[in-house]
mmCIF file of C-alpha atoms in Angstrom:
data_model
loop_
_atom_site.group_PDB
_atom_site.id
_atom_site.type_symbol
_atom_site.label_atom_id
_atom_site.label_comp_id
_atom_site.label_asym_id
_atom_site.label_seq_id
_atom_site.Cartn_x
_atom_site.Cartn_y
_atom_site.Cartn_z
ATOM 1 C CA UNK A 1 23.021 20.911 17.707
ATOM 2 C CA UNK A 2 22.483 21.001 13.833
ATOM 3 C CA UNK A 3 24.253 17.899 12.067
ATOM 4 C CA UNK A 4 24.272 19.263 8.696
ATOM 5 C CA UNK A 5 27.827 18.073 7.187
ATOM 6 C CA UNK A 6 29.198 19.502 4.030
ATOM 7 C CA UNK A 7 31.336 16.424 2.990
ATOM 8 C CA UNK A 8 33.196 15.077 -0.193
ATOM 9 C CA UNK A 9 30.276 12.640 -1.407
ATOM 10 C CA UNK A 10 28.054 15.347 -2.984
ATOM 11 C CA UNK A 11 28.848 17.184 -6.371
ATOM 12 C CA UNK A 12 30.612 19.911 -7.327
ATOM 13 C CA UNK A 13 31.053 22.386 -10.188
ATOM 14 C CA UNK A 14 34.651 22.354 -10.193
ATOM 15 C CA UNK A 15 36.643 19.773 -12.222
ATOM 16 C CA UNK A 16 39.375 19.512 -9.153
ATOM 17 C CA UNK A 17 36.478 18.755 -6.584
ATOM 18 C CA UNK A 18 35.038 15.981 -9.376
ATOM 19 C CA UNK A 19 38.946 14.183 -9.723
ATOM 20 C CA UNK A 20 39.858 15.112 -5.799
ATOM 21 C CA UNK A 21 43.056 17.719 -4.512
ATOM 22 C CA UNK A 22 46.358 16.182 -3.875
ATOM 23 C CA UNK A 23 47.766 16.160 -0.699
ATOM 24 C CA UNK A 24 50.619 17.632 1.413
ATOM 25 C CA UNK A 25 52.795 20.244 1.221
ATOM 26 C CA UNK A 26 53.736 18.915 -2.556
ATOM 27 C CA UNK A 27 50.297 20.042 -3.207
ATOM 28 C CA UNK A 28 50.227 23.619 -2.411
ATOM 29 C CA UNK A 29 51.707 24.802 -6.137
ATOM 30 C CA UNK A 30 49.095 23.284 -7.934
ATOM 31 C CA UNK A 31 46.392 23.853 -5.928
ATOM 32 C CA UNK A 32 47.111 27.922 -5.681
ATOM 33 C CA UNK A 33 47.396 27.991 -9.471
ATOM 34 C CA UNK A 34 43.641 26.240 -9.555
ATOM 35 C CA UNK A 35 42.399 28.964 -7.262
ATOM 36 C CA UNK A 36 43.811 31.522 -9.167
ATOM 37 C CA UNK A 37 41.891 30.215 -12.618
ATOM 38 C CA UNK A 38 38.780 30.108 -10.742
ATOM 39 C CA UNK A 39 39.263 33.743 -9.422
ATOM 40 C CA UNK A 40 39.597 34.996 -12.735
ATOM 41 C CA UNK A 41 36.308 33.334 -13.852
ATOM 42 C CA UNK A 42 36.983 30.011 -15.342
ATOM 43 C CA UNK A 43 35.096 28.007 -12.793
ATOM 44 C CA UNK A 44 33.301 29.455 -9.723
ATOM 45 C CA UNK A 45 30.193 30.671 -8.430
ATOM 46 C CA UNK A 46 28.082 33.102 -9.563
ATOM 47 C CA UNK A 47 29.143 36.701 -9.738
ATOM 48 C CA UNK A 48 33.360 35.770 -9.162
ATOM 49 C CA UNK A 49 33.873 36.718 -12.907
ATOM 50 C CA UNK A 50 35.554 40.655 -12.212
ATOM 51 C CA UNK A 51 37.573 39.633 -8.556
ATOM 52 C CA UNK A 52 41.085 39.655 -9.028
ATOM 53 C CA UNK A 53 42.103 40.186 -4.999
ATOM 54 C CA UNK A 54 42.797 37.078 -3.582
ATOM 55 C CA UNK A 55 43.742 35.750 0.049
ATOM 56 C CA UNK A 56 44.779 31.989 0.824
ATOM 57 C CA UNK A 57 43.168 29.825 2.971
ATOM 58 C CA UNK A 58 45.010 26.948 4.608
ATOM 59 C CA UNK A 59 42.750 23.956 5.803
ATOM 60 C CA UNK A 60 43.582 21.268 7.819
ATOM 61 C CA UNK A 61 42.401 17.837 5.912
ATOM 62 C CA UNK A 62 42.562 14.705 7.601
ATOM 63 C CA UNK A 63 40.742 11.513 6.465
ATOM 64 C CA UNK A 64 41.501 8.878 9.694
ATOM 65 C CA UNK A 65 40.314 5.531 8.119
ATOM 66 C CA UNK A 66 42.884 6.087 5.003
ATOM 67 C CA UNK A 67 45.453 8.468 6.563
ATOM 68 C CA UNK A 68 47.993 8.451 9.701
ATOM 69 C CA UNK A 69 47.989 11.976 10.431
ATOM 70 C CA UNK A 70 46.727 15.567 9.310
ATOM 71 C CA UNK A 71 48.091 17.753 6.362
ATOM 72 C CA UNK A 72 47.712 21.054 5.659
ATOM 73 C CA UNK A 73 46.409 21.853 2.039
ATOM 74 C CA UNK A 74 46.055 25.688 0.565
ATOM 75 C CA UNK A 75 43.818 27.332 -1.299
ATOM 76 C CA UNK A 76 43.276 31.115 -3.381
ATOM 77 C CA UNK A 77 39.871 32.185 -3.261
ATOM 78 C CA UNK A 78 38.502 35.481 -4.257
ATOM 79 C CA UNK A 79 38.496 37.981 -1.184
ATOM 80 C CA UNK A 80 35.746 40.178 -1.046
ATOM 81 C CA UNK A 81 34.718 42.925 1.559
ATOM 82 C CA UNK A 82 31.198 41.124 2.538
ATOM 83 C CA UNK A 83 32.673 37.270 2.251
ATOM 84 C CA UNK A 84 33.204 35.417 5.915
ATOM 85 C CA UNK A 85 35.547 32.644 6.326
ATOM 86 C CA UNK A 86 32.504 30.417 5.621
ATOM 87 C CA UNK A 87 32.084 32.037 2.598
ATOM 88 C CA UNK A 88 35.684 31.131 1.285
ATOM 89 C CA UNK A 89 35.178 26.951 2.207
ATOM 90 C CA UNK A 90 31.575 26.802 0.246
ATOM 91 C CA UNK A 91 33.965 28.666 -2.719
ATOM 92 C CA UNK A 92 36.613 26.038 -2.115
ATOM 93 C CA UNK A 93 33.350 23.213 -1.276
ATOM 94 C CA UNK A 94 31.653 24.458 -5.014
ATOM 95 C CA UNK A 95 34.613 24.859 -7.174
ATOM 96 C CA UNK A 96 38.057 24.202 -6.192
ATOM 97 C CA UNK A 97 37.858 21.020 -4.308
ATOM 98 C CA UNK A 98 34.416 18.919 -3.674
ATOM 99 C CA UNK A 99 36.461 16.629 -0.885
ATOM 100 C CA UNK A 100 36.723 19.070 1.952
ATOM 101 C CA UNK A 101 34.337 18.190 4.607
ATOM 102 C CA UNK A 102 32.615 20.361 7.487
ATOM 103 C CA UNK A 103 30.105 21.647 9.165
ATOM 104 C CA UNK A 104 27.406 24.546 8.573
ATOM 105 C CA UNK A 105 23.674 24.791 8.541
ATOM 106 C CA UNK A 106 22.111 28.433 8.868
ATOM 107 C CA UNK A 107 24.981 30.940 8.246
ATOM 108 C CA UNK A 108 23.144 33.279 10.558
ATOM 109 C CA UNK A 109 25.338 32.674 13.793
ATOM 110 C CA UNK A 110 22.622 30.678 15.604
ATOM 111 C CA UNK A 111 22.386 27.268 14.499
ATOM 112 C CA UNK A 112 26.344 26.877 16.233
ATOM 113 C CA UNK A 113 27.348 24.584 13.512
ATOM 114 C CA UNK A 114 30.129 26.021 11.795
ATOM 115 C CA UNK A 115 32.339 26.488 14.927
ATOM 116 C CA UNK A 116 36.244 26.218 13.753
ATOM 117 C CA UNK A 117 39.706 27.274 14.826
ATOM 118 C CA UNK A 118 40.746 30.249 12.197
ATOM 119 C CA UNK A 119 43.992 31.803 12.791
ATOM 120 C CA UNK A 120 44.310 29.278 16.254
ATOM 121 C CA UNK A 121 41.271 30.841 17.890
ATOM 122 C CA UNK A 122 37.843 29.286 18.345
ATOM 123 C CA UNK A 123 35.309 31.208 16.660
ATOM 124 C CA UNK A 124 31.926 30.830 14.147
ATOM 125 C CA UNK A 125 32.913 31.046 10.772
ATOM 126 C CA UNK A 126 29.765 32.407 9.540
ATOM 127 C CA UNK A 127 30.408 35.577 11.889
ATOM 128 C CA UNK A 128 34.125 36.072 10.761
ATOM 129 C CA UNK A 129 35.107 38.128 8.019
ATOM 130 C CA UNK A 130 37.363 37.486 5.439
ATOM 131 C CA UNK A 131 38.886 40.575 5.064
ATOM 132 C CA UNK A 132 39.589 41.069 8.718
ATOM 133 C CA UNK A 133 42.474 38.415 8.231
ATOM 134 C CA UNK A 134 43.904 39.879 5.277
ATOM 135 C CA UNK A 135 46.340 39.520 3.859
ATOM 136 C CA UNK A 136 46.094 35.980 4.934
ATOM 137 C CA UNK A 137 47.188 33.335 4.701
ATOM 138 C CA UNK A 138 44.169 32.179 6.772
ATOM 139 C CA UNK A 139 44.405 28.833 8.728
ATOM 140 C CA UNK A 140 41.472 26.646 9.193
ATOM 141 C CA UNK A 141 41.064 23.953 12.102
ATOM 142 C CA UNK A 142 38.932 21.665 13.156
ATOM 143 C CA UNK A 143 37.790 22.481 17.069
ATOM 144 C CA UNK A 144 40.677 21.759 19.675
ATOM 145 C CA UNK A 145 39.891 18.757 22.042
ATOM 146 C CA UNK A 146 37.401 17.003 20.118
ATOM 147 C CA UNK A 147 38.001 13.648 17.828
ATOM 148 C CA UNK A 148 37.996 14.618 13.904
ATOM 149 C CA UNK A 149 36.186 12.258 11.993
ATOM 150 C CA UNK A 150 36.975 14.130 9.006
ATOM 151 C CA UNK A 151 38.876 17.239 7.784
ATOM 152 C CA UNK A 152 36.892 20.072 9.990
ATOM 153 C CA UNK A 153 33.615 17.988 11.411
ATOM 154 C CA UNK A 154 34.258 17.094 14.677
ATOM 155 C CA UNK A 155 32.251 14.335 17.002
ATOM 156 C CA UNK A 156 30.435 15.955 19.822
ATOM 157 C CA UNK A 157 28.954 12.756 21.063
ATOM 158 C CA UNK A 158 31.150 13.776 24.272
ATOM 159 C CA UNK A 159 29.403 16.903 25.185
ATOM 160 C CA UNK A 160 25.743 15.696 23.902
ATOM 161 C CA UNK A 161 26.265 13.178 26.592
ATOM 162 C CA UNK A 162 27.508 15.097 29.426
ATOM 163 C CA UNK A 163 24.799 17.531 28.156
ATOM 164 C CA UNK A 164 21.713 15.624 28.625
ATOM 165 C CA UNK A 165 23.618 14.735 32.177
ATOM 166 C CA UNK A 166 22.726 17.731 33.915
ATOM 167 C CA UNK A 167 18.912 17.366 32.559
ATOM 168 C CA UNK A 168 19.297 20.706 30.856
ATOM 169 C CA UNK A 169 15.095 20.763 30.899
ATOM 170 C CA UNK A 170 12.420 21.873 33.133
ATOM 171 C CA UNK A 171 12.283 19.614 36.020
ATOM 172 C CA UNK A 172 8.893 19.329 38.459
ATOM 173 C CA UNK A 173 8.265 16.946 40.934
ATOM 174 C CA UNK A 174 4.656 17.801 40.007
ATOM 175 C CA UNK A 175 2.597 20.455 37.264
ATOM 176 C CA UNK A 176 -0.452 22.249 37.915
ATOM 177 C CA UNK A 177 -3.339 21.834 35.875
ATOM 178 C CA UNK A 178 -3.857 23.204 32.728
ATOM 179 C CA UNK A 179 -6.882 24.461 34.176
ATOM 180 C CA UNK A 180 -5.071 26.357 36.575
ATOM 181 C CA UNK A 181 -3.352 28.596 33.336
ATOM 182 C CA UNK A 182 0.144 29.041 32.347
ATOM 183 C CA UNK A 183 3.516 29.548 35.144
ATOM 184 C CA UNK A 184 3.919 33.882 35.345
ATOM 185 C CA UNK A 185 7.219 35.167 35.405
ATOM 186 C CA UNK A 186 8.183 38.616 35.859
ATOM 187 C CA UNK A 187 10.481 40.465 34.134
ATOM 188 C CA UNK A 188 13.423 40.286 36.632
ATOM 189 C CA UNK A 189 12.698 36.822 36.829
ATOM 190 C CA UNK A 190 13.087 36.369 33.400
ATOM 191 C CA UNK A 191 16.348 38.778 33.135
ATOM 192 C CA UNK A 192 17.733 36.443 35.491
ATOM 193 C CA UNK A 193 18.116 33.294 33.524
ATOM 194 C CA UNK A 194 18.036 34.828 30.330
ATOM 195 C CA UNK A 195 21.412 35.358 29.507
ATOM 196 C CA UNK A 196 22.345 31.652 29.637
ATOM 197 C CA UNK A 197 19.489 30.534 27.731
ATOM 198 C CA UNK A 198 21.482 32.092 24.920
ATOM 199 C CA UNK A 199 24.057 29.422 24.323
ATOM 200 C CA UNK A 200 23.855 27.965 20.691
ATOM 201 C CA UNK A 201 25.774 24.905 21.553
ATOM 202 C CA UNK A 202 28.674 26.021 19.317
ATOM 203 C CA UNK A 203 31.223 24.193 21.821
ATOM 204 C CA UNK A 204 33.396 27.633 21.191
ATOM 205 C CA UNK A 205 34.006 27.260 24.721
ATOM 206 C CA UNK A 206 35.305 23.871 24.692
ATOM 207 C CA UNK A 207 37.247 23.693 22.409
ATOM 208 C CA UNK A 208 38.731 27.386 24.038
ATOM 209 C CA UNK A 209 38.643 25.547 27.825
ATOM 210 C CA UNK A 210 41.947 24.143 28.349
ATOM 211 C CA UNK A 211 40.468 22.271 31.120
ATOM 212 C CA UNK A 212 38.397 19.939 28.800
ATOM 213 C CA UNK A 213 41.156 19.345 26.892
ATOM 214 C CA UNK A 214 42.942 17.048 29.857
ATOM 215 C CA UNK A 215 40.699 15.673 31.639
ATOM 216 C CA UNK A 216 37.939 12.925 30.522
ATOM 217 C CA UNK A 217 35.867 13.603 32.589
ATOM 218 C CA UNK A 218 34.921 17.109 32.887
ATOM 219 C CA UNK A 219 30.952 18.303 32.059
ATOM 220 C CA UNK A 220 33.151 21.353 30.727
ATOM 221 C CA UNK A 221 31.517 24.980 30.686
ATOM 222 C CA UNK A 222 28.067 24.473 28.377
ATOM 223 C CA UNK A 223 26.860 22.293 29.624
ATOM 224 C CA UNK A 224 27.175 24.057 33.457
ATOM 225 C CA UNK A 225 26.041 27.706 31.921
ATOM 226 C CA UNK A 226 22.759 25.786 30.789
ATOM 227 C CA UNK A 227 22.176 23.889 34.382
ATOM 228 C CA UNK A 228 22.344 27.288 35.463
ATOM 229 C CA UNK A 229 19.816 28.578 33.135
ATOM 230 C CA UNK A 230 17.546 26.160 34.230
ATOM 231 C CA UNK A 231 18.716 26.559 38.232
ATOM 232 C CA UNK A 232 17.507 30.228 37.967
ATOM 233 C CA UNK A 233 14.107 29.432 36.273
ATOM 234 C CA UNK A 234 10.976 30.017 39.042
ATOM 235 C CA UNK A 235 9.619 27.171 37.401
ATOM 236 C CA UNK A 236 12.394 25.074 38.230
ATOM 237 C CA UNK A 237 12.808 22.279 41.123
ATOM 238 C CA UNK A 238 15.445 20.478 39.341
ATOM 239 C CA UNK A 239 18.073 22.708 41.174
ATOM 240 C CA UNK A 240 19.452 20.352 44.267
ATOM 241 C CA UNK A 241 19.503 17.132 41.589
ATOM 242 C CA UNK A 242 22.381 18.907 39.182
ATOM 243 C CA UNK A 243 24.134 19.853 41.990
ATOM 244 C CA UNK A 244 24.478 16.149 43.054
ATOM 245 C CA UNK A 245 26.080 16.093 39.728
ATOM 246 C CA UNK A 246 28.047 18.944 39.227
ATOM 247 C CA UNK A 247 29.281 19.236 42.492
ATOM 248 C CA UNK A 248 31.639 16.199 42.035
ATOM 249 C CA UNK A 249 35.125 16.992 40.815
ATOM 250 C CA UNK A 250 33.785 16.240 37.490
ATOM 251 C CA UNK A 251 31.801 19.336 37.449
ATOM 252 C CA UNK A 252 32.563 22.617 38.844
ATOM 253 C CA UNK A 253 35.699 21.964 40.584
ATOM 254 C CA UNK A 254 37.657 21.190 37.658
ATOM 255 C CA UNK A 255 37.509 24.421 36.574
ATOM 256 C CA UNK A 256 40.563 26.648 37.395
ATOM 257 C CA UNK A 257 38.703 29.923 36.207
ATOM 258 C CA UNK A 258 40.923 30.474 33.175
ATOM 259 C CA UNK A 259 37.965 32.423 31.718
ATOM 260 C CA UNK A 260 38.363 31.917 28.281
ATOM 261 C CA UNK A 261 34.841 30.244 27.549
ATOM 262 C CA UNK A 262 33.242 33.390 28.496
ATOM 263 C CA UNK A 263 35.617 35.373 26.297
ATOM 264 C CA UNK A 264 34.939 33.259 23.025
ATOM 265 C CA UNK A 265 31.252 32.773 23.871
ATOM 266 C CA UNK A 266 29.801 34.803 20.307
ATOM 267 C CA UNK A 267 26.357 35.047 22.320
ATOM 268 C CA UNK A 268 27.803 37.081 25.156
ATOM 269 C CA UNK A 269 27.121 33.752 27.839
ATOM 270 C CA UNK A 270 29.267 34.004 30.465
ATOM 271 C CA UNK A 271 30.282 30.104 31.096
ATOM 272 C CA UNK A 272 32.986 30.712 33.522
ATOM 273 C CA UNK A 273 30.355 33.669 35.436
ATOM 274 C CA UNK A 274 28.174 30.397 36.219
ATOM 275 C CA UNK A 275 31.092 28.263 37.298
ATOM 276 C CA UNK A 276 31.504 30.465 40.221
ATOM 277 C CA UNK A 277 27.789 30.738 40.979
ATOM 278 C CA UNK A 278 27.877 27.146 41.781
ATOM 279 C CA UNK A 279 30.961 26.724 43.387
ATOM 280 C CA UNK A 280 29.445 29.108 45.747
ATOM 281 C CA UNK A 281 26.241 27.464 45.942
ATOM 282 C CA UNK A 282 28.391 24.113 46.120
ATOM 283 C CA UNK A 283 29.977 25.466 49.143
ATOM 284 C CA UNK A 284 26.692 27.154 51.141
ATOM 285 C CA UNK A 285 25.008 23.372 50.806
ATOM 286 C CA UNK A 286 28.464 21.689 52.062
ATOM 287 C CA UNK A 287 28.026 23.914 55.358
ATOM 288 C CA UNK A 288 24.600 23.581 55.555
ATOM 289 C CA UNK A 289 24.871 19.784 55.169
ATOM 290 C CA UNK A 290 27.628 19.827 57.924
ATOM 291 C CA UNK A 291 25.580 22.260 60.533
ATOM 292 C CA UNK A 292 22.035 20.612 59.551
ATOM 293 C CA UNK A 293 22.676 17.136 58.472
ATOM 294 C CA UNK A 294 18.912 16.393 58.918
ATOM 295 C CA UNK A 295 17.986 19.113 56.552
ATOM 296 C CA UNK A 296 17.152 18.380 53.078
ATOM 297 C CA UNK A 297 18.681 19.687 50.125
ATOM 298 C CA UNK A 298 16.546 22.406 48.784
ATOM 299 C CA UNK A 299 16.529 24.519 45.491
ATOM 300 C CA UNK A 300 18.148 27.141 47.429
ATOM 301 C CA UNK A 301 21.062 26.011 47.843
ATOM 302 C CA UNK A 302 21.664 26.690 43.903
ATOM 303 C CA UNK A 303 19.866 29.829 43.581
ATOM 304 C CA UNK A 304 20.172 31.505 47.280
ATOM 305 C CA UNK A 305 16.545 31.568 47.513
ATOM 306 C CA UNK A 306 13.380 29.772 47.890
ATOM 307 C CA UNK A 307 12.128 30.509 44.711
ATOM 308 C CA UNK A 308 10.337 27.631 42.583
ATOM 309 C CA UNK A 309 9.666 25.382 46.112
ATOM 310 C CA UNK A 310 6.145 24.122 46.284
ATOM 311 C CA UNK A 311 4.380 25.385 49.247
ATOM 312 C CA UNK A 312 4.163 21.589 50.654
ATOM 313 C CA UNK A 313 8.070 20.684 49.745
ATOM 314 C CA UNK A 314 8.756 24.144 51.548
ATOM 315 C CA UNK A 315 6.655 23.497 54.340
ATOM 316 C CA UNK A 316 7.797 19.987 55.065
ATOM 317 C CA UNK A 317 11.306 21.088 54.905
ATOM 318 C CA UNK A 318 10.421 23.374 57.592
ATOM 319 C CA UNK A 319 9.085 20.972 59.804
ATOM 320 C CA UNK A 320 11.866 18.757 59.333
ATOM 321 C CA UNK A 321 14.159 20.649 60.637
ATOM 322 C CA UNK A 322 12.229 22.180 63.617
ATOM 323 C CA UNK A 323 11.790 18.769 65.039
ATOM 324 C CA UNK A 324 13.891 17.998 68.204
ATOM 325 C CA UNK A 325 15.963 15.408 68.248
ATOM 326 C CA UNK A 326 16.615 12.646 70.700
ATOM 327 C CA UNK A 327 19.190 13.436 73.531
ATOM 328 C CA UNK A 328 21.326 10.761 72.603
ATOM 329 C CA UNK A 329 21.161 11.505 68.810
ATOM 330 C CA UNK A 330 24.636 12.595 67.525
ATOM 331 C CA UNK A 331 23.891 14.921 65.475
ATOM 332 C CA UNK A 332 21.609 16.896 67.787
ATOM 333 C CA UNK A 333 25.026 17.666 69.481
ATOM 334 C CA UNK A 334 26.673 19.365 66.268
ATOM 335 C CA UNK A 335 30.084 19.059 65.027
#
């Protein structure tokens, strides 16, 4: 995920981002009357000089090492029909206030950066418009569940880590030669993992999961939607190795299929869809386990098929569990 932070060491054009933006409530007089000079073309960017229309935006600041708690500061910026949320906090970054602090990068809607709560829900605000929200006022958040280190930039350190837990990667217990030319795919095989490999890392999801939010320790719905991308890839043999990990309460059955990551999801991933795919999986391996102890976890037991096995892994699978067992062995005799 793009780093890029927008924060209040750099320069602005504006003489209230140079001097800084009171705080508080107490603030919001003074800091209204600023916006409106700026609309009318004192200060600003470039083309602002004819907007008059206006909406507020309300941002949550919050500086932790010199403050005890959040405040809610509002600004007037100039609201025009093509403008996203986005668009307002550069206007506010460039000449209202040069504190404020967040996150963008591309403004495209695939770099996942700019992820905030607007109006309470979690969305990107390079893909929200302005004017959708009008009349305003329009609240801005930092993402729910997540430690601010500063006004609306967020540390993800949580979710890169329980990210690169389910090795979110192509795994192979050994490649072919290059020789030997490149892994074919066919279309369907393709269409089937596609759809997850769409995830931006936007933690939308998280921040919308209300799981995540109370317990430590969950992998949350990302980071499983990508396992599963990877599950479903024929050139995959990583599949039984995630579900060592996911298959702890940890991972899939924290989930109490609320299905609000998949509804927030700007990319059309279905999170909570992938969830249930495993739990399923989960459950065939726990059986299989139980009525074939001796067999060996396969990549099956993920995808429901034997797709992405080696010939030899398959074939020594096979003959593993066609061997009798002893007469006296316990678990010849079932359970």
């Amino acid at each position: 995920m793009p780093l890029a932070v927008t924060t209040g060491s750099t320069g602005t054009a504006g003489a209230a981002g140079a001097t800084g933006t009171p705080r508080g409530p107490a603030a919001a007089a003074a800091t209204a009357t600023v916006g409106a000079t700026a609309t009318a073309g004192a200060t600003g960017t470039a083309g602002m000089a004819g907007a008059t229309e206006t909406i507020a935006i309300e941002v949550q600041r919050y500086r932790p090492e010199e403050e005890t708690a959040p405040s809610w500061q509002r600004y007037e910026v100039p609201l025009r029909r093509d403008w996203m949320v986005l668009d307002g906090l550069n206007y506010i970054k460039d000449s209202l206030d040069g504190t404020l602090s967040y996150r963008w990068a591309c403004r495209m809607g695939v770099c996942g950066s700019c992820g905030m709560m607007v109006n309470g829900k979690p969305v990107l605000t390079c893909a929200t418009y302005l004017s959708a929200l009008a009349p305003g006022p329009v609240r801005v958040e930092p993402l729910r569940g997540f430690p601010v280190i500063r006004d609306l930039v967020v540390d993800v350190r949580d979710f890169l880590d329980k990210l690169k837990s389910v090795k979110p990667w192509i795994l192979r217990s050994e490649d072919k030669p290059l020789a030997d030319g490149e892994y074919l795919q066919t279309p369907a095989e393709l269409a089937e993992y596609k759809p997850y490999s769409m995830c931006i890392n936007c933690l939308l999801c998280y921040s919308a999961c209300p799981i995540y939010a109370l317990e430590d320790g969950f992998v949350g719905p990302a980071a499983i939607a990508l396992a599963q991308r990877y599950n479903l890839d024929t050139r995959d043999e990583g599949a039984a190795e995630r579900l060592d990990v996911l298959s702890q309460h940890e991972g899939i059955w924290a989930c109490t299929f609320v299905g609000e990551c998949s509804t927030v999801c700007p990319k059309g991933v279905d999170p909570a869809g992938a969830i249930q795919r495993y739990k399923v999986a989960a459950t065939a391996e726990w059986w299989r386990s139980l009525l074939l102890p001796w067999g060996k976890a396969s990549r099956s037991a993920a995808t429901g098929d034997d797709r992405g096995r080696s010939p030899s892994r398959s074939a020594a699978a096979g003959k593993e569990q066609a061997e009798p067992r002893p007469a006296g062995d316990e678990r010849s005799r079932g359970r």
